[in-house]
């Protein structure tokens, strides 16, 4: 049991960290009852007992500042000099140093030497690879913009590859008289209608407009339309007929043969005669093969809709940016899009498309 | 910290850290590697390091990366002969700054680092303590010893010149 006659041994054991937790508690209780003893043991104040009963030495009392020195002498002069140039000297220390230097002017050179040992950085020395260190991150808007632009370029590239590769392809559609060379065709005039006949290419066509183009009644400007049921108008692409030169026009006598000058373009029959695809169909088929992995399912081989393009774009972005964007549409029984949904990893929204 | 703040850190601090590291290890390629590694670490911890503390973080990371490298190299060579050059070629230096730069290479790594942090960047004892992991008292002691050495070095140089 701790008491006034044996407490010193407790203190010594305490300082030697030789007390058990229980004995420390007894000691602290004893000190509470006898505060005058605690005052006689200044070292005890340098120990901190925390709530976990861990004891550690408060070392702050061991530290000395330059202010603790009563005077400057040979032994501590260097410390004062260093502290002065490190701006670590108190006003009290500064005063002491000033007085010392006044009394010992021979030490001034020594003192000033400490002022010379501060190193200036070589400011002309620059890190040469700053650009490589920098990171250029884009805002989501610009990121999507740039990726879309990249996707568009890739898309266009893929789109035009077949064109570039097939300029001289034998599958190229054939045109007739595309060189604007003059061709002579025969016209038959019957009653008030003039029947044109392109014996080689066009089959029957009717002149539905006959206009005097000069005071010379022998010159007319005409436009031909096809009358054959099997060939729609658009498939006989008559570019123009410049004029009809009527060589042997006499007052209408029922039938006469006249020559006319025409540029005739025919671009339809190749499809029937040869099993070629149209230029557009050909490109579409090529394109489908190229971008098949990112095509939406059930895409018509011969055409793209805006939805297909959007899906391709989104799939392209997913491939480039390793993202998980999705565009989906909901179609009603009539095949009309009634709603669309956009989904990313972080958010999604749905929008009704019906008016 | 944002990406633009990170880039600002590159612009503002890369030169200073490079000077500090290069002065310590005297090898341009290794210094560049250390800077690169330091900034990589900052980029990884971008969300946890604030811009205000970025300079301190960069210096701390660069310092420790550099110390690790130096220790590894020391283990590999087993001998550091930097101190053996002391005062060998004194007569060829006439400029005080040049002499000081030569002198600082003769200091032990820890003293050299704290003095460079103090002189190059004007860090306080407390900040140097945070960067190097030394306590303030140790920092003061290292600076004191370093200054003493430098003063003696230039004193002996001046007498030679």
XYZ file of C-alpha atoms in Angstrom:
516
model
C 0.000 0.000 0.000
C 1.366 3.367 -0.992
C 1.913 5.885 1.795
C 4.095 8.850 2.723
C 7.010 6.653 3.651
C 7.196 4.542 0.506
C 5.797 6.730 -2.271
C 9.346 7.548 -3.527
C 9.893 3.944 -4.560
C 6.564 4.068 -6.442
C 7.757 7.180 -8.216
C 11.036 5.600 -9.181
C 9.290 2.510 -10.460
C 6.878 4.728 -12.292
C 9.735 6.557 -13.985
C 11.299 3.219 -14.839
C 7.954 2.159 -16.287
C 7.971 -0.780 -13.882
C 4.514 -0.301 -12.385
C 1.546 -2.366 -13.329
C -1.634 -0.619 -14.508
C -3.201 -1.212 -11.133
C -0.186 0.293 -9.322
C -0.269 3.327 -11.634
C -3.917 3.855 -10.727
C -3.017 3.594 -7.030
C -0.193 6.094 -7.509
C -2.426 8.585 -9.342
C -5.074 8.291 -6.619
C -2.397 8.877 -4.002
C -1.171 11.999 -5.832
C -4.694 13.333 -6.002
C -4.939 13.049 -2.240
C -1.473 14.557 -1.748
C -1.031 17.287 -4.355
C 1.893 18.824 -2.453
C 3.954 15.727 -3.265
C 3.269 16.119 -6.933
C 4.741 19.638 -6.788
C 7.925 18.206 -5.431
C 8.255 15.949 -8.411
C 8.494 18.115 -11.476
C 9.569 15.204 -13.640
C 6.238 13.605 -13.059
C 4.610 16.412 -14.979
C 6.561 15.378 -17.977
C 4.730 12.112 -18.097
C 1.321 11.945 -19.624
C -1.093 9.273 -18.592
C -3.856 8.986 -21.098
C -7.156 7.240 -20.805
C -5.629 4.016 -22.109
C -3.162 4.020 -19.215
C -0.303 4.480 -21.627
C 2.521 6.560 -20.290
C 4.710 8.634 -22.541
C 7.423 11.145 -21.850
C 6.598 14.760 -22.602
C 9.938 15.775 -24.016
C 9.209 19.418 -24.560
C 10.973 20.376 -21.344
C 14.152 18.902 -22.779
C 14.238 21.240 -25.744
C 16.291 24.377 -25.421
C 15.814 27.493 -27.436
C 18.504 30.049 -28.044
C 16.652 32.289 -25.655
C 17.646 29.900 -22.890
C 21.249 30.941 -23.272
C 22.112 33.767 -20.953
C 24.915 34.970 -23.181
C 26.643 34.315 -26.466
C 30.044 32.675 -26.343
C 32.421 30.796 -28.628
C 30.390 27.601 -28.257
C 26.994 28.918 -29.234
C 27.943 31.820 -31.537
C 27.555 29.671 -34.685
C 24.066 28.659 -33.620
C 23.082 32.309 -33.286
C 24.559 33.107 -36.702
C 22.678 30.260 -38.398
C 19.461 31.164 -36.595
C 19.859 34.792 -37.655
C 20.136 33.936 -41.350
C 17.374 31.355 -41.069
C 15.173 34.091 -39.590
C 14.728 31.884 -36.570
C 16.025 34.339 -33.996
C 13.724 36.038 -31.510
C 14.042 39.750 -30.874
C 15.699 38.846 -27.611
C 18.238 36.646 -29.391
C 18.775 39.297 -32.043
C 19.587 41.848 -29.384
C 22.059 39.492 -27.764
C 23.747 38.803 -31.100
C 23.970 42.501 -31.942
C 25.551 43.256 -28.617
C 27.973 40.392 -29.003
C 29.086 41.551 -32.453
C 29.539 45.088 -31.164
C 31.779 43.757 -28.468
C 33.575 41.376 -30.836
C 33.923 43.113 -34.196
C 36.502 40.530 -35.261
C 33.617 38.025 -35.436
C 31.753 40.042 -38.061
C 33.464 38.356 -41.024
C 32.700 34.993 -39.508
C 29.077 36.066 -39.053
C 28.776 37.341 -42.621
C 30.151 34.101 -43.994
C 26.945 32.417 -42.857
C 25.056 34.847 -45.050
C 26.912 33.523 -48.060
C 25.971 29.904 -47.680
C 22.452 30.233 -49.002
C 22.070 28.583 -52.342
C 20.183 30.246 -55.155
C 18.182 27.952 -57.365
C 19.255 27.696 -60.988
C 16.094 29.189 -62.402
C 17.155 28.596 -65.970
C 16.879 24.885 -65.302
C 13.464 23.823 -66.540
C 11.752 20.488 -66.641
C 11.730 19.642 -70.361
C 8.829 17.183 -70.492
C 5.997 19.221 -69.050
C 3.751 18.619 -72.008
C 3.969 14.881 -71.464
C 3.001 15.275 -67.839
C -0.150 17.190 -68.575
C -3.450 15.414 -68.873
C -6.041 16.628 -71.256
C -9.423 15.490 -70.181
C -12.474 16.638 -72.074
C -15.792 17.643 -70.680
C -18.450 14.995 -71.395
C -19.965 17.252 -74.065
C -16.709 17.660 -75.960
C -15.789 14.036 -75.417
C -19.006 12.907 -77.097
C -18.550 15.551 -79.785
C -15.033 14.423 -80.617
C -15.910 10.743 -80.522
C -18.923 11.384 -82.733
C -16.753 13.316 -85.152
C -14.264 10.462 -85.180
C -17.101 7.991 -85.706
C -18.453 10.125 -88.543
C -15.067 10.213 -90.230
C -14.750 6.455 -89.909
C -18.287 6.041 -91.179
C -17.630 8.225 -94.212
C -14.368 6.473 -94.849
C -16.058 3.093 -94.830
C -18.875 4.500 -96.945
C -16.607 5.800 -99.654
C -14.162 2.915 -99.819
C -16.349 0.943 -102.251
C -16.687 4.008 -104.460
C -12.990 4.528 -104.537
C -12.376 0.887 -105.247
C -14.910 0.532 -108.006
C -14.513 3.550 -110.223
C -13.661 1.397 -113.183
C -15.637 -1.600 -112.127
C -17.462 -3.440 -114.878
C -20.555 -3.269 -112.706
C -20.754 0.429 -113.246
C -24.115 1.252 -114.839
C -24.027 2.030 -118.489
C -25.342 5.241 -119.909
C -26.326 5.976 -123.397
C -25.293 9.160 -125.114
C -24.008 10.735 -121.972
C -21.318 12.534 -123.862
C -23.830 15.004 -125.211
C -23.056 13.930 -128.711
C -25.833 14.629 -131.101
C -28.002 11.782 -132.081
C -30.535 11.743 -134.771
C -33.829 10.118 -134.170
C -36.860 9.877 -136.284
C -40.176 11.452 -135.561
C -43.434 10.526 -137.152
C -46.083 13.138 -137.224
C -49.604 11.870 -137.330
C -52.559 14.192 -137.209
C -51.762 16.723 -134.560
C -49.426 14.461 -132.616
C -45.890 13.789 -133.455
C -44.758 10.323 -132.590
C -41.129 9.865 -131.823
C -39.491 6.599 -132.211
C -36.160 5.691 -130.876
C -35.588 2.624 -132.814
C -32.540 1.512 -130.974
C -33.096 2.285 -127.310
C -36.202 4.037 -126.260
C -39.037 2.311 -127.824
C -42.080 4.475 -128.298
C -42.314 7.904 -126.832
C -44.779 10.662 -127.348
C -43.916 14.248 -127.814
C -46.284 16.027 -125.494
C -44.957 19.451 -126.034
C -44.252 20.988 -129.314
C -43.153 24.508 -129.345
C -41.960 26.776 -132.036
C -38.541 27.921 -131.082
C -37.802 30.126 -133.945
C -39.536 31.897 -136.718
C -38.277 29.161 -138.868
C -41.093 26.651 -138.609
C -38.673 23.908 -139.186
C -37.150 24.252 -135.680
C -38.967 23.012 -132.588
C -38.087 22.324 -128.995
C -39.627 19.164 -127.703
C -39.833 17.087 -124.609
C -40.338 13.366 -124.707
C -42.115 11.200 -122.234
C -42.314 7.495 -122.350
C -45.534 5.839 -123.064
C -44.541 2.266 -122.684
C -46.221 0.634 -119.692
C -43.276 -1.538 -118.894
C -40.892 1.364 -118.494
C -41.767 4.095 -116.021
C -40.952 7.640 -117.060
C -38.155 8.074 -114.642
C -36.323 5.114 -116.045
C -36.015 6.715 -119.418
C -33.934 9.666 -118.526
C -34.095 11.851 -121.530
C -31.809 14.651 -120.672
C -32.944 17.015 -123.304
C -33.871 17.319 -126.895
C -32.418 20.481 -128.129
C -34.272 20.951 -131.279
C -36.032 19.218 -134.015
C -34.750 19.940 -137.356
C -37.528 19.197 -139.744
C -35.939 18.539 -143.020
C -38.854 17.393 -144.983
C -41.754 19.035 -143.247
C -44.578 19.659 -145.531
C -48.178 20.502 -144.715
C -49.575 17.742 -142.638
C -50.405 14.833 -144.735
C -50.725 12.252 -142.108
C -47.290 10.743 -141.932
C -43.953 12.185 -142.439
C -40.519 11.455 -141.207
C -38.487 14.147 -139.574
C -35.089 14.139 -138.010
C -34.432 15.726 -134.673
C -31.422 16.373 -132.558
C -31.492 14.958 -129.044
C -29.337 14.017 -126.148
C -30.801 10.873 -124.793
C -29.691 9.226 -121.593
C -30.858 5.790 -120.789
C -30.010 4.269 -117.480
C -32.679 1.783 -116.717
C -32.295 -1.228 -118.868
C -29.034 -2.473 -117.452
C -30.958 -3.687 -114.429
C -33.160 -5.864 -116.498
C -30.562 -7.026 -118.903
C -27.713 -7.630 -116.431
C -28.137 -8.619 -112.808
C -26.293 -5.608 -111.489
C -27.259 -3.757 -108.355
C -27.878 -0.081 -108.494
C -24.981 2.049 -107.419
C -26.652 2.862 -104.106
C -27.620 -0.742 -103.434
C -24.127 -1.830 -104.207
C -22.685 0.629 -101.698
C -25.215 -0.293 -99.064
C -24.423 -3.953 -99.369
C -20.709 -3.242 -99.110
C -21.250 -0.999 -96.149
C -23.389 -3.553 -94.357
C -20.640 -6.105 -94.697
C -18.029 -3.689 -93.396
C -19.868 -2.510 -90.312
C -21.866 -5.600 -89.568
C -20.598 -5.924 -85.948
C -21.993 -2.558 -84.939
C -25.175 -2.668 -86.994
C -28.477 -2.852 -85.185
C -30.251 -6.153 -85.569
C -32.817 -6.463 -88.366
C -31.357 -3.652 -90.409
C -32.602 -3.597 -93.972
C -29.697 -4.472 -96.187
C -30.576 -1.921 -98.806
C -31.159 1.159 -96.730
C -30.344 2.938 -93.524
C -32.797 4.848 -91.415
C -31.855 7.634 -89.023
C -32.365 5.117 -86.241
C -29.825 2.816 -87.768
C -27.358 5.683 -88.038
C -27.974 6.689 -84.408
C -27.478 3.114 -83.261
C -24.332 2.791 -85.342
C -23.037 6.047 -83.837
C -23.778 4.894 -80.304
C -22.227 1.490 -80.931
C -19.187 3.213 -82.388
C -18.867 5.435 -79.321
C -19.191 2.370 -77.087
C -16.368 0.710 -78.967
C -14.132 3.770 -78.864
C -14.855 4.889 -75.321
C -15.570 1.525 -73.776
C -18.913 2.896 -72.620
C -22.320 1.255 -72.385
C -24.632 3.682 -74.104
C -27.874 2.391 -75.565
C -30.550 3.889 -77.781
C -33.764 1.957 -78.050
C -37.113 2.600 -79.661
C -40.564 1.273 -79.113
C -42.632 0.530 -82.186
C -46.413 0.141 -82.266
C -48.409 -2.352 -84.325
C -48.390 -0.035 -87.296
C -44.642 0.041 -87.298
C -44.420 3.631 -86.066
C -41.951 4.666 -83.439
C -43.892 5.760 -80.376
C -41.105 6.180 -77.827
C -37.350 6.283 -77.590
C -35.067 5.537 -74.659
C -31.495 6.509 -73.997
C -29.533 4.652 -71.408
C -26.004 5.017 -70.114
C -24.273 3.435 -67.164
C -25.243 6.376 -64.964
C -28.566 7.655 -66.207
C -31.351 6.977 -68.620
C -34.358 8.750 -70.003
C -37.366 7.897 -72.094
C -39.207 10.199 -74.420
C -42.540 9.714 -76.084
C -42.479 10.266 -79.828
C -46.219 10.329 -80.387
C -47.751 13.737 -81.010
C -8.420 18.670 -57.546
C -9.579 18.982 -61.106
C -7.653 18.011 -64.229
C -7.029 21.663 -65.041
C -5.648 22.226 -61.539
C -3.437 19.220 -62.040
C -2.122 20.781 -65.244
C -1.574 24.004 -63.353
C 0.489 22.000 -60.857
C 2.615 20.767 -63.729
C 3.063 24.291 -65.007
C 3.843 25.796 -61.617
C 5.812 23.178 -59.749
C 7.443 20.795 -62.212
C 10.472 23.024 -62.716
C 11.056 23.511 -59.004
C 10.700 19.826 -58.196
C 12.949 18.936 -61.096
C 15.628 21.359 -59.871
C 15.346 19.966 -56.371
C 15.569 16.336 -57.481
C 18.265 16.933 -60.058
C 20.384 18.821 -57.540
C 20.051 15.892 -55.185
C 20.727 13.013 -57.490
C 22.774 14.636 -60.269
C 21.274 12.461 -62.975
C 18.961 14.041 -65.517
C 17.273 10.863 -66.710
C 16.600 9.615 -63.226
C 15.358 13.047 -62.198
C 12.927 13.030 -65.118
C 11.731 9.559 -64.145
C 11.165 10.673 -60.586
C 9.159 13.699 -61.714
C 7.090 11.528 -63.982
C 6.423 9.018 -61.239
C 5.597 11.796 -58.808
C 3.019 13.324 -61.109
C 1.593 9.901 -61.905
C 1.022 9.394 -58.208
C -0.627 12.785 -57.968
C -2.888 11.944 -60.906
C -3.928 8.706 -59.243
C -4.705 10.556 -56.017
C -6.324 13.475 -57.792
C -9.567 13.173 -55.886
C -7.912 13.084 -52.481
C -5.258 15.788 -52.832
C -6.434 19.388 -52.804
C -4.816 21.969 -55.017
C -3.643 23.941 -51.977
C -1.699 20.953 -50.683
C -0.493 19.779 -54.067
C 2.922 21.430 -53.899
C 3.675 19.884 -50.552
C 2.373 16.529 -51.791
C 4.552 16.708 -54.890
C 7.687 17.590 -52.976
C 6.991 14.907 -50.390
C 6.392 12.263 -53.039
C 9.397 13.327 -55.086
C 11.584 13.355 -51.984
C 10.580 9.870 -50.888
C 10.795 8.471 -54.414
C 14.250 9.961 -54.684
C 15.361 8.596 -51.302
C 14.050 5.146 -52.222
C 16.007 5.289 -55.469
C 19.167 6.453 -53.738
C 18.891 3.716 -51.134
C 18.334 1.113 -53.793
C 21.361 2.339 -55.717
C 23.451 2.411 -52.602
C 22.533 -1.171 -51.896
C 23.527 -2.077 -55.413
C 26.856 -0.252 -55.497
C 27.585 -0.559 -51.799
C 29.740 2.451 -51.974
C 29.038 6.111 -52.375
C 32.087 8.039 -53.357
C 30.533 11.493 -53.535
C 32.362 12.586 -50.401
C 35.675 11.463 -51.746
C 35.651 14.371 -54.205
C 35.702 16.826 -51.372
C 38.083 19.719 -51.957
C 39.923 17.937 -54.732
C 39.371 20.372 -57.547
C 38.965 23.554 -55.600
C 41.149 25.796 -57.652
C 38.961 25.605 -60.735
C 36.030 27.417 -59.107
C 35.961 31.143 -58.932
C 32.275 31.894 -58.570
C 30.844 31.587 -55.044
C 27.536 30.136 -56.212
C 29.399 27.535 -58.211
C 31.458 26.666 -55.173
C 28.329 26.362 -53.070
C 26.697 24.083 -55.583
C 29.776 21.936 -55.519
C 29.893 22.060 -51.738
C 26.308 20.984 -51.304
C 27.016 17.850 -53.259
C 29.382 16.894 -50.475
C 26.658 16.999 -47.848
C 24.882 13.869 -46.664
C 21.574 13.300 -48.476
C 19.338 14.322 -45.612
C 21.219 17.574 -44.976
C 21.363 18.348 -48.653
C 17.629 17.801 -49.078
C 16.572 19.993 -46.167
C 18.922 22.799 -47.180
C 17.684 22.697 -50.748
C 14.084 22.749 -49.599
C 14.897 25.725 -47.414
C 16.905 27.654 -49.967
C 15.170 26.698 -53.193
C 11.596 26.812 -52.004
C 11.809 28.790 -48.789
C 9.955 26.122 -46.847
C 9.637 26.536 -43.100
C 11.015 23.990 -40.666
C 7.537 22.638 -40.163
C 6.921 22.221 -43.882
C 10.296 20.552 -44.382
C 9.424 18.306 -41.498
C 6.169 17.326 -43.233
C 7.907 16.689 -46.527
C 10.850 14.684 -45.257
C 9.192 12.929 -42.359
C 11.857 14.234 -39.998
C 10.790 16.093 -36.901
C 11.336 19.823 -36.650
C 14.241 19.502 -34.265
C 16.023 17.163 -36.655
C 15.395 19.577 -39.510
C 16.929 22.411 -37.499
C 19.924 20.290 -36.617
C 20.460 19.223 -40.230
C 20.232 22.786 -41.442
C 22.630 23.944 -38.758
C 25.139 21.216 -39.588
C 24.752 21.833 -43.304
C 25.342 25.562 -42.931
C 28.361 24.948 -40.753
C 29.823 22.652 -43.359
C 29.110 25.058 -46.211
C 30.632 27.939 -44.295
C 33.755 25.949 -43.618
C 33.846 24.827 -47.228
C 33.684 28.307 -48.703
C 36.100 29.541 -46.032
C 38.659 26.994 -47.129
C 37.915 27.770 -50.770
C 38.391 31.491 -50.302
C 41.704 30.878 -48.691
C 42.734 28.731 -51.655
C 41.514 31.241 -54.227
